GROMACS .gro file of C-alpha atoms in nm:
model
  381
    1UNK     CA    1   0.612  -2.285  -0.934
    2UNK     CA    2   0.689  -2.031  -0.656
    3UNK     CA    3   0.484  -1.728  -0.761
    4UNK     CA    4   0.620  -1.564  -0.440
    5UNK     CA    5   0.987  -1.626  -0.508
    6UNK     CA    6   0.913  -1.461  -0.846
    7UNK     CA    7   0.752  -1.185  -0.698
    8UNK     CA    8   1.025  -1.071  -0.433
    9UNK     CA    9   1.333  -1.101  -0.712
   10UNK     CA   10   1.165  -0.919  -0.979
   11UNK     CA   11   1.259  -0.579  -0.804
   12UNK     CA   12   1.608  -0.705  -0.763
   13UNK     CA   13   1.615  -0.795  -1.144
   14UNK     CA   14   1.500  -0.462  -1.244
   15UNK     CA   15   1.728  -0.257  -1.063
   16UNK     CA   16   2.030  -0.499  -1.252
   17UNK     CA   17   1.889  -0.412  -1.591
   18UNK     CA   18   1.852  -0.045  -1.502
   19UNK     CA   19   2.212   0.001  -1.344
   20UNK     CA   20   2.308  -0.173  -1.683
   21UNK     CA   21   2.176   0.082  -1.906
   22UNK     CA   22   1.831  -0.016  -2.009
   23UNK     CA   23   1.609   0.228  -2.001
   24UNK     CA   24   1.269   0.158  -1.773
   25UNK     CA   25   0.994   0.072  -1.981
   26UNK     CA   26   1.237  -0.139  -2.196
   27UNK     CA   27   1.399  -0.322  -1.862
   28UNK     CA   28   1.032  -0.372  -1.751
   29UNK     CA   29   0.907  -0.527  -2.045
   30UNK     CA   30   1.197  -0.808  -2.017
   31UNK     CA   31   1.176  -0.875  -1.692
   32UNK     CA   32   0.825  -0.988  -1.739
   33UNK     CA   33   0.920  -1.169  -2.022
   34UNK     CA   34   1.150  -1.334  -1.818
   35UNK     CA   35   0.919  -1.413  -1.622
   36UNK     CA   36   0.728  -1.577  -1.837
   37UNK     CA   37   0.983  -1.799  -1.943
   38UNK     CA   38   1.045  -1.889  -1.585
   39UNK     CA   39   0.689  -1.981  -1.521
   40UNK     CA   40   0.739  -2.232  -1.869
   41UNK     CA   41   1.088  -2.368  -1.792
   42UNK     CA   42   1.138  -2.417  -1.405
   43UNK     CA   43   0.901  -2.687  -1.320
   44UNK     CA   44   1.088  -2.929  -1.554
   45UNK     CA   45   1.426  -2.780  -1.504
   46UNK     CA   46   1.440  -2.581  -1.180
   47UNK     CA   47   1.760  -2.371  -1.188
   48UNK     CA   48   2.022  -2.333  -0.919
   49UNK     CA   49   2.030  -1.971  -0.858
   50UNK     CA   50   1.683  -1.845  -0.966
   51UNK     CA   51   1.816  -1.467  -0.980
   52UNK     CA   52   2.092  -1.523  -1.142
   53UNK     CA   53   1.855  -1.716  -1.405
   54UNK     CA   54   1.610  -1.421  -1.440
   55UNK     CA   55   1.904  -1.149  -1.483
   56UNK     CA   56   2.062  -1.334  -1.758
   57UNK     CA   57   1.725  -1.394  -1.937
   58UNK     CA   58   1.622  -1.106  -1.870
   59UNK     CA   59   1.902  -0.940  -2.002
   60UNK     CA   60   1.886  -1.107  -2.321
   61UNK     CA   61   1.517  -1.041  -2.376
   62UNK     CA   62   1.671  -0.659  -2.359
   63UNK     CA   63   1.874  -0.720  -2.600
   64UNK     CA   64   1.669  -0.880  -2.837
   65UNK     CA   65   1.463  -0.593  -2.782
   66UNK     CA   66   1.702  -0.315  -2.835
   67UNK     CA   67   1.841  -0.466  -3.133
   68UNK     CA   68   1.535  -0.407  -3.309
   69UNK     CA   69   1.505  -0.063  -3.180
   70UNK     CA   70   1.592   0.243  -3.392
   71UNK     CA   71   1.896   0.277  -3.156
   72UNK     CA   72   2.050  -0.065  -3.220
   73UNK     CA   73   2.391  -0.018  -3.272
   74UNK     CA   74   2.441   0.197  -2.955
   75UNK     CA   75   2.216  -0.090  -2.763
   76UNK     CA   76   2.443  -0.358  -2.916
   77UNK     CA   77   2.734  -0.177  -2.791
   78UNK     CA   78   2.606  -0.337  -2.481
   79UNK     CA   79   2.684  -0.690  -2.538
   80UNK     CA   80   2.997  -0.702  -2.395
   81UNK     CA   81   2.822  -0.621  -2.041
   82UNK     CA   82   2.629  -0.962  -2.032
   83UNK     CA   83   2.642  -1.093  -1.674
   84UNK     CA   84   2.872  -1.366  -1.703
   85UNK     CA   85   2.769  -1.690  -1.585
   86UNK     CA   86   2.711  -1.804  -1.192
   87UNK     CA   87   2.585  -1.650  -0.854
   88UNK     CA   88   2.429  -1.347  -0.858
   89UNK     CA   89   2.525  -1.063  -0.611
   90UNK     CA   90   2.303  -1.108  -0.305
   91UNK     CA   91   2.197  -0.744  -0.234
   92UNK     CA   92   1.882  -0.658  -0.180
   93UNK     CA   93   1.810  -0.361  -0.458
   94UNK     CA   94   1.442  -0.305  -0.395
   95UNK     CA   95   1.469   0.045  -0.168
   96UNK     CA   96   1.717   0.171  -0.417
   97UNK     CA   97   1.500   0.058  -0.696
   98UNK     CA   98   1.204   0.287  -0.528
   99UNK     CA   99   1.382   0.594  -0.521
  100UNK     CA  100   1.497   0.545  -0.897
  101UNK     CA  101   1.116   0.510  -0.985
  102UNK     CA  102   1.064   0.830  -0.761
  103UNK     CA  103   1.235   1.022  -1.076
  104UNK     CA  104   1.247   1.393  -1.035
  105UNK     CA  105   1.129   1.395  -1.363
  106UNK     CA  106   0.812   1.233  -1.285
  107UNK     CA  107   0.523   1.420  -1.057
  108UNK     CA  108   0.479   1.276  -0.708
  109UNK     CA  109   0.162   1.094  -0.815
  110UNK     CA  110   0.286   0.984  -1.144
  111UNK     CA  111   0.585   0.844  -0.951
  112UNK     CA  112   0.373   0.643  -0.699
  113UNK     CA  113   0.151   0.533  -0.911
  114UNK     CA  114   0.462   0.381  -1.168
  115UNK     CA  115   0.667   0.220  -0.849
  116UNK     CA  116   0.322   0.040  -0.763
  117UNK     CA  117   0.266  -0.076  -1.052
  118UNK     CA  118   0.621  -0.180  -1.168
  119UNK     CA  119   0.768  -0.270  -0.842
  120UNK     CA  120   0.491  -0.296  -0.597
  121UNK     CA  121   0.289  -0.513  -0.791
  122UNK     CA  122  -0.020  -0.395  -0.746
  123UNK     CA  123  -0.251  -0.404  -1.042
  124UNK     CA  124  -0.383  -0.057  -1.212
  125UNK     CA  125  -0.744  -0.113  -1.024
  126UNK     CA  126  -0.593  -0.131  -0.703
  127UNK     CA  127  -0.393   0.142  -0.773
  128UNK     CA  128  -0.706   0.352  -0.860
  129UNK     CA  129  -0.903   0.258  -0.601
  130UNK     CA  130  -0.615   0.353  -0.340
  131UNK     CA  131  -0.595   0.750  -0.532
  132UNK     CA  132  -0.967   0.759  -0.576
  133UNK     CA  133  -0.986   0.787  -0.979
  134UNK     CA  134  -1.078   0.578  -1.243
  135UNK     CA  135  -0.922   0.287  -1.339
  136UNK     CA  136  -0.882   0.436  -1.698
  137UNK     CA  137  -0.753   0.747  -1.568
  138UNK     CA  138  -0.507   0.546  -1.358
  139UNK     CA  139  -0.378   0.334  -1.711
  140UNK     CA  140  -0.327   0.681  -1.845
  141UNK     CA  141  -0.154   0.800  -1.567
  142UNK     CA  142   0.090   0.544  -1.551
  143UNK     CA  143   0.174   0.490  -1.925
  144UNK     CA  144   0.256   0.816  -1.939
  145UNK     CA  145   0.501   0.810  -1.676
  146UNK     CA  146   0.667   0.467  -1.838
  147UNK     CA  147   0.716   0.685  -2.148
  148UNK     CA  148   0.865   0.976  -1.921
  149UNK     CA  149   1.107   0.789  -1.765
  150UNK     CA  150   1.209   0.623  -2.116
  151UNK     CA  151   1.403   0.873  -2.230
  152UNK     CA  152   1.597   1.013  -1.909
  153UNK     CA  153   1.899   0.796  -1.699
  154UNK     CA  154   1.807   0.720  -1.368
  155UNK     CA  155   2.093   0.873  -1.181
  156UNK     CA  156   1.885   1.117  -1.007
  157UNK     CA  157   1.679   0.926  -0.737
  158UNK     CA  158   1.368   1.079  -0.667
  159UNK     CA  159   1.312   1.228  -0.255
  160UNK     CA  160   1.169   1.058   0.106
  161UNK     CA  161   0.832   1.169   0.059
  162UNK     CA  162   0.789   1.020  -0.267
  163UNK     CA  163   0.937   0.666  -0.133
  164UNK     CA  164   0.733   0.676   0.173
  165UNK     CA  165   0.398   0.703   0.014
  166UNK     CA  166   0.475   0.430  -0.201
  167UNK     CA  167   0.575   0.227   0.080
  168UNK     CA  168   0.236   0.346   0.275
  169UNK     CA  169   0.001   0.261  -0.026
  170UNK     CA  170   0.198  -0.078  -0.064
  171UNK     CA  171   0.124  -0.150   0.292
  172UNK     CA  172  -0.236  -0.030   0.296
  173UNK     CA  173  -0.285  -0.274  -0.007
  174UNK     CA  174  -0.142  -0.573   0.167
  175UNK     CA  175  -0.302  -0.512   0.456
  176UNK     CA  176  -0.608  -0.497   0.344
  177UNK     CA  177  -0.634  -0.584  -0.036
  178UNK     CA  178  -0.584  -0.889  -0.240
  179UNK     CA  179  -0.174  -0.897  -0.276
  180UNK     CA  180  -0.005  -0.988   0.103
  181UNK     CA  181   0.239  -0.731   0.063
  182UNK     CA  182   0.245  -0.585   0.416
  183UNK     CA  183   0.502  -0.764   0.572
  184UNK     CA  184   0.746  -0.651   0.246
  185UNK     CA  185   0.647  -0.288   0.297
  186UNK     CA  186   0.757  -0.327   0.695
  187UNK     CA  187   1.083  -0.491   0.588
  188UNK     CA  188   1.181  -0.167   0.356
  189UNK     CA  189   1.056   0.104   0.561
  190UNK     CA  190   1.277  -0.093   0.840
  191UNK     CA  191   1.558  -0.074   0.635
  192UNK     CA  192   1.486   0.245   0.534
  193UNK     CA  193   1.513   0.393   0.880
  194UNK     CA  194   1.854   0.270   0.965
  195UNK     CA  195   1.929   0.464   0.676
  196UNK     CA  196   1.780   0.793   0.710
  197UNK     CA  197   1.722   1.011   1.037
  198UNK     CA  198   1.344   1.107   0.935
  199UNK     CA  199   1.047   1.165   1.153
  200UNK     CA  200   0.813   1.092   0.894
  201UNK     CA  201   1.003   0.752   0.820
  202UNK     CA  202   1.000   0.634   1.177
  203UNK     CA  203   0.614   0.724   1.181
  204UNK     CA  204   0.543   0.507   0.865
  205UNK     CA  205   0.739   0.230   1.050
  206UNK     CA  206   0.546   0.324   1.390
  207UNK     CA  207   0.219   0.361   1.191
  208UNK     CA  208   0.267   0.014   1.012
  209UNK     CA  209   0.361  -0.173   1.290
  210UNK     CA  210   0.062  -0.060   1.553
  211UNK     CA  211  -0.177  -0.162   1.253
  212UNK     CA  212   0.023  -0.507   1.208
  213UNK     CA  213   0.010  -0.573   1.527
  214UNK     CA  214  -0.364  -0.617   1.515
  215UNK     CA  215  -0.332  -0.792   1.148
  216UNK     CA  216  -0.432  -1.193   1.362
  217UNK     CA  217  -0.741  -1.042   1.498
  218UNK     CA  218  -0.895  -0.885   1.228
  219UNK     CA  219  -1.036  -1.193   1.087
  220UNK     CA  220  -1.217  -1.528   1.197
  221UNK     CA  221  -1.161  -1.879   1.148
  222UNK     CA  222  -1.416  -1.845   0.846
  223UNK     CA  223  -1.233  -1.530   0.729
  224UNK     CA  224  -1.499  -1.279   0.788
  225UNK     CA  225  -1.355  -0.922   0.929
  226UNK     CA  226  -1.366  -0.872   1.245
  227UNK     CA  227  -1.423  -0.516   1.333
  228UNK     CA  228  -1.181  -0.297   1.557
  229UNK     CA  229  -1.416  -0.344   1.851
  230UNK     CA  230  -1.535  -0.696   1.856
  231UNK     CA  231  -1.162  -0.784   1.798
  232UNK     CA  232  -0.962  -1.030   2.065
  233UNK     CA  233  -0.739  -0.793   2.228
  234UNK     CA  234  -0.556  -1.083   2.340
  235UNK     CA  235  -0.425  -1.195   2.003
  236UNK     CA  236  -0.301  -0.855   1.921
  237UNK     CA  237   0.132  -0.847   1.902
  238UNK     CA  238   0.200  -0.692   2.161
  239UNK     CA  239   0.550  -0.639   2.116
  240UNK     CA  240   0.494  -0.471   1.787
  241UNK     CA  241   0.274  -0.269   1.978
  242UNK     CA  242   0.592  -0.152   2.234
  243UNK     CA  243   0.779  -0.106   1.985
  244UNK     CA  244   0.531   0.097   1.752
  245UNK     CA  245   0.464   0.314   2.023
  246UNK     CA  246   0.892   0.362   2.119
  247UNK     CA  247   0.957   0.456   1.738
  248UNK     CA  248   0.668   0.659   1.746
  249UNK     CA  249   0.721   0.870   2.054
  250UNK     CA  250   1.102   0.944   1.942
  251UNK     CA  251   0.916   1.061   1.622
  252UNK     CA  252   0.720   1.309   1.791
  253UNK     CA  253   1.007   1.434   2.054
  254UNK     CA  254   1.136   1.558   1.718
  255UNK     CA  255   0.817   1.827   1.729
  256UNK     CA  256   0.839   1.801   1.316
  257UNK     CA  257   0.527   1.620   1.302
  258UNK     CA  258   0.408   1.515   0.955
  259UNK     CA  259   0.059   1.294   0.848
  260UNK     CA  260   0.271   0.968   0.918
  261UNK     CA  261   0.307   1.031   1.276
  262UNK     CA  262  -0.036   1.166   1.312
  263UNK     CA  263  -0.200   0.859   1.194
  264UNK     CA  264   0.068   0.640   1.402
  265UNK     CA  265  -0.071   0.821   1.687
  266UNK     CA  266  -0.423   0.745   1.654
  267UNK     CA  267  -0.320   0.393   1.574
  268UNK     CA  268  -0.133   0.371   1.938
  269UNK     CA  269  -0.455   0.537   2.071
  270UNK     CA  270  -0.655   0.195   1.970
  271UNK     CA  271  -0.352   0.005   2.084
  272UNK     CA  272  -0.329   0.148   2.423
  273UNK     CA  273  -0.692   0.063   2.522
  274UNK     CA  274  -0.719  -0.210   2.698
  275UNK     CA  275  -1.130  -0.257   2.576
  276UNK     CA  276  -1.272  -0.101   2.282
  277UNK     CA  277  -1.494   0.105   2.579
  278UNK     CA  278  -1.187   0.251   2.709
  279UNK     CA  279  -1.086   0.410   2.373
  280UNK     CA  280  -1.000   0.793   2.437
  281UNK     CA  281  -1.229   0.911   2.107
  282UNK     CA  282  -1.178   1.272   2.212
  283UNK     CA  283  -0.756   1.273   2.221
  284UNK     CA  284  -0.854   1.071   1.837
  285UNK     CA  285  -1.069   1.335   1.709
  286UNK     CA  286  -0.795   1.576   1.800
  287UNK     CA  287  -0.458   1.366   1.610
  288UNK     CA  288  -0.764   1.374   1.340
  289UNK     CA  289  -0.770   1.734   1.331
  290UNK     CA  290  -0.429   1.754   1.301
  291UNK     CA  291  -0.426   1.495   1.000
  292UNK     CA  292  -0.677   1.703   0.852
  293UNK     CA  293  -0.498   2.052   0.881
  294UNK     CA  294  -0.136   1.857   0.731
  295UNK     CA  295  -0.332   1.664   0.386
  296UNK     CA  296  -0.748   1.826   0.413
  297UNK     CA  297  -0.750   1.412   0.320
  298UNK     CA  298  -1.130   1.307   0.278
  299UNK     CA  299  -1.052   0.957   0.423
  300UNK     CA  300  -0.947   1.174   0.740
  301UNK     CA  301  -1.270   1.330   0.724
  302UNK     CA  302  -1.439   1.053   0.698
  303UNK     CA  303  -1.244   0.829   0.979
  304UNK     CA  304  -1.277   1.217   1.223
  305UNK     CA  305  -1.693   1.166   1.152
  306UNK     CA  306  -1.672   0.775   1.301
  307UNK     CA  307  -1.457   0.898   1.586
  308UNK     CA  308  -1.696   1.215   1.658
  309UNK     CA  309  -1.981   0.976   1.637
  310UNK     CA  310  -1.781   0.813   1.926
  311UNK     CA  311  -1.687   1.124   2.121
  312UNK     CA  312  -1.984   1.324   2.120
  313UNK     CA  313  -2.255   1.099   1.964
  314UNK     CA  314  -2.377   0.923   1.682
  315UNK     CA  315  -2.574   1.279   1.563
  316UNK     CA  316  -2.260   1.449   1.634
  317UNK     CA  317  -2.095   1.208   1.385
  318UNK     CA  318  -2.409   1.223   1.138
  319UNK     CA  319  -2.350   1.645   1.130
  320UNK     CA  320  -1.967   1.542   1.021
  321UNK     CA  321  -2.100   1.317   0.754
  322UNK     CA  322  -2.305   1.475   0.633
  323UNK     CA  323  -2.021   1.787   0.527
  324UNK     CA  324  -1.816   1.483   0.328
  325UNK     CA  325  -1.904   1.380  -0.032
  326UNK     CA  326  -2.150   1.054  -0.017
  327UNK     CA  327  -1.928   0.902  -0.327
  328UNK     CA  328  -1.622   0.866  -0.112
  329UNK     CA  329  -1.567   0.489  -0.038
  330UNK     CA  330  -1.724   0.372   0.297
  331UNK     CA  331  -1.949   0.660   0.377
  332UNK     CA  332  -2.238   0.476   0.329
  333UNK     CA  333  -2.120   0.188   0.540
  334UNK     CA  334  -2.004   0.465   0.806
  335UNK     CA  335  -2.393   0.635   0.769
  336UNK     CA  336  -2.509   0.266   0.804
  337UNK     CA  337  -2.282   0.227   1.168
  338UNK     CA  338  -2.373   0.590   1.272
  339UNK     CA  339  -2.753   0.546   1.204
  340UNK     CA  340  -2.795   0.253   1.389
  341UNK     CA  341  -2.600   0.374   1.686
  342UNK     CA  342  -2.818   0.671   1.691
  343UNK     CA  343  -3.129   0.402   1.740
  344UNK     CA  344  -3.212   0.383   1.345
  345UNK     CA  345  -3.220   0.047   1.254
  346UNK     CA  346  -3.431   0.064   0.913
  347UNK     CA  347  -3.209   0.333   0.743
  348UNK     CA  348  -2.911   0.125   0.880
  349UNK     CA  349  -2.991  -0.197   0.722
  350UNK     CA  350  -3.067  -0.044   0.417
  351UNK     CA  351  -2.735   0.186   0.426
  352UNK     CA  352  -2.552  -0.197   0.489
  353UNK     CA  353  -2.719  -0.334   0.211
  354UNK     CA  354  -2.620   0.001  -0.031
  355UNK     CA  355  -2.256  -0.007   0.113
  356UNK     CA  356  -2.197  -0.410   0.063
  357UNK     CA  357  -2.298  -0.354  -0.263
  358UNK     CA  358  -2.023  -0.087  -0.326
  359UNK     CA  359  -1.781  -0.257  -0.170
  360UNK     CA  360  -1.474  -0.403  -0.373
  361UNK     CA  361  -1.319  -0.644  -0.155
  362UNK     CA  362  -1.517  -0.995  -0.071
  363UNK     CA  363  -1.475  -0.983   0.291
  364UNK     CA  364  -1.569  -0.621   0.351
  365UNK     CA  365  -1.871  -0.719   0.128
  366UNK     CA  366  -1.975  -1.039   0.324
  367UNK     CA  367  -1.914  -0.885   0.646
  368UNK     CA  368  -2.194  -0.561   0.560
  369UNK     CA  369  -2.437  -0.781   0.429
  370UNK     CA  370  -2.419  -0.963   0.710
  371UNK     CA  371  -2.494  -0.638   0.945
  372UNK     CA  372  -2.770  -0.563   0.693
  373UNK     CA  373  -2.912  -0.953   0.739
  374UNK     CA  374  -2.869  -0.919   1.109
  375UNK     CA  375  -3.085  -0.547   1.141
  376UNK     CA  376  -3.325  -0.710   0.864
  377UNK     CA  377  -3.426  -0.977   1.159
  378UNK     CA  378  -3.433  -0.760   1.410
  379UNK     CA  379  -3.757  -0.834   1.660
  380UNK     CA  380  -3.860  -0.459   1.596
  381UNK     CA  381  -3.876  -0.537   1.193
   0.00000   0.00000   0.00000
């Protein structure tokens, strides 16, 4: 069974429903049904057009569904719209189907946090852990946005800014989470700037690319992380890079810069040094200033105390830190690299230890108890 097949048309499938008059939560709910009878059927009987499969299922689950709804005889009136047997259309519908989630109806952060879930999918922890809340307060959060969007039609899609952080979260995840869904946020934000003359798009696309670029270094053959400046420059894309920085400089000639660009441009910061020694911190710590006056983001806060702690000094970047909330994720691991810059080793390895044991990924959690094991036998211990 291709899981990833099944992952890539189930935004496609969804749209189809929707544009046929099902209403979200409903549409959802077959689709994964669908699904389901996908993951039992196809290994014995493999179909020849797997979309066309999962609409017509999918579209029957509905109607199952609906027919045992209060509203059954308008649902049934439906029937007669089965997709008729044979190819389905071969249009991608997974932008479109990201502004429809991006209801107006629907509060920016209820609407990111439904497309995620429902189109993205990401899982309601990950989802959490990229807003910062609880995973119970996430569930909420999200269940009451499915019964929002139950009872409107979605011919009103929702705006750019709403789309793009979706697409920014999605990549973030990917990137750096459990789900590989990187290279799928890149391909929409692509096709969403040939569609829309926006600064702020071509930044996300500048921004993702520049971090992409680095995506073969940041591990080794065992798959432990390789930090930003042990990384092989060498095995960093550097065509991605060129054409990271082109999008984002025609960003900024727009002078409309937004939080997109301003992260893009610390990325190409990174990417324009040709050793980790040659990083301008200073011209970072000002783009991070100007991230922090556009979204007063504590991640930004936190990522400005690293680079201070580069531009001015580990103390320097300790004095930052120390003005940031300790329960934000990584400040402990960023105390732990701080204090053992500044010549600290003992609170380091015990900050490394603290932080590894916070951490939620596996590899971010093998690679800080490794710098804790590595301070622990230090000669001076």
């Amino acid at each position: 069974m291709d899981e990833a097949l099944l992952r890539s048309l189930t935004p496609s499938v969804l749209a189809v429903l929707v544009r046929r008059g099902a209403d979200f939560a409903a549409a959802e709910d077959a689709v994964q049904e669908a699904l389901v009878e996908a993951v039992r059927v196809w290994p014995a009987d493999p179909p020849r057009d797997a979309k066309g499969w999962l609409i017509t299922v999918a579209w029957r689950k509905f109607l199952d569904a609906a027919r045992a709804d209060t509203a059954r005889r308008r649902r049934e009136d439906l029937v007669d719209e089965e997709p008729a047997p044979g190819p389905a259309p071969a249009e991608d519908d997974t932008l479109q189907l990201y502004f429809l989630c991006a209801h107006p109806s629907l509060t920016p952060s209820s609407a990111v946090a439904l497309t995620l879930r429902a189109v993205g999918g990401l899982t309601t922890r990950q989802i959490a852990r990229a807003y910062l809340v609880p995973e119970a307060t996430m569930a909420q959060r999200i269940s009451r946005a499915k019964r929002t969007v139950s009872t409107v039609r979605f011919d009103r899609p929702g705006d750019v800014a709403t789309v793009l952080r979706v697409l920014y979260l999605v990549f973030n995840e990917g990137y750096s989470g459990d789900v590989d869904l990187a290279a799928e946020a890149i391909r929409l934000t692509r096709q969403l700037a040939a569609e829309i003359d926006h600064p702020e798009v071509a930044g996300l696309l500048a921004l993702m690319l520049l971090h992409h670029a680095r995506r073969a270094a940041r591990t080794a053959p065992d798959g432990s992380l390789v930090p930003l400046a042990e990384q092989d420059r060498g095995r960093w894309d550097t065509e991605a890079i060129a054409e990271g920085v082109t999008v984002l400089q025609k960003a900024l000639a727009r002078d409309r810069l937004g939080e997109y660009q301003a992260q893009a441009a610390v990325a190409a910061l990174h990417a324009d040094a040709p050793t980790a020694e040659e990083t301008d911190w200073v011209q970072i710590v000002e783009w991070y200033d100007e991230l922090i006056r556009l979204t007063d983001s504590p991640v930004a806060r936190l990522n400005r105390a690293v680079a201070v702690g580069e531009a001015d000094g580990p103390r320097a970047g300790l004095a930052a830190l120390a003005e940031l909330d300790a329960a934000l994720p990584r400040h402990t691991a960023v105390a732990a690299y701080l204090h053992e810059r500044d010549g600290d080793p003992t609170t380091a390895a015990r900050l490394y230890a603290e932080a590894a044991r916070k951490a939620h990924d596996l590899a971010e959690r093998d690679h800080l108890t490794r710098q804790a094991a590595r301070l622990n036998s230090h000669p001076r211990h």
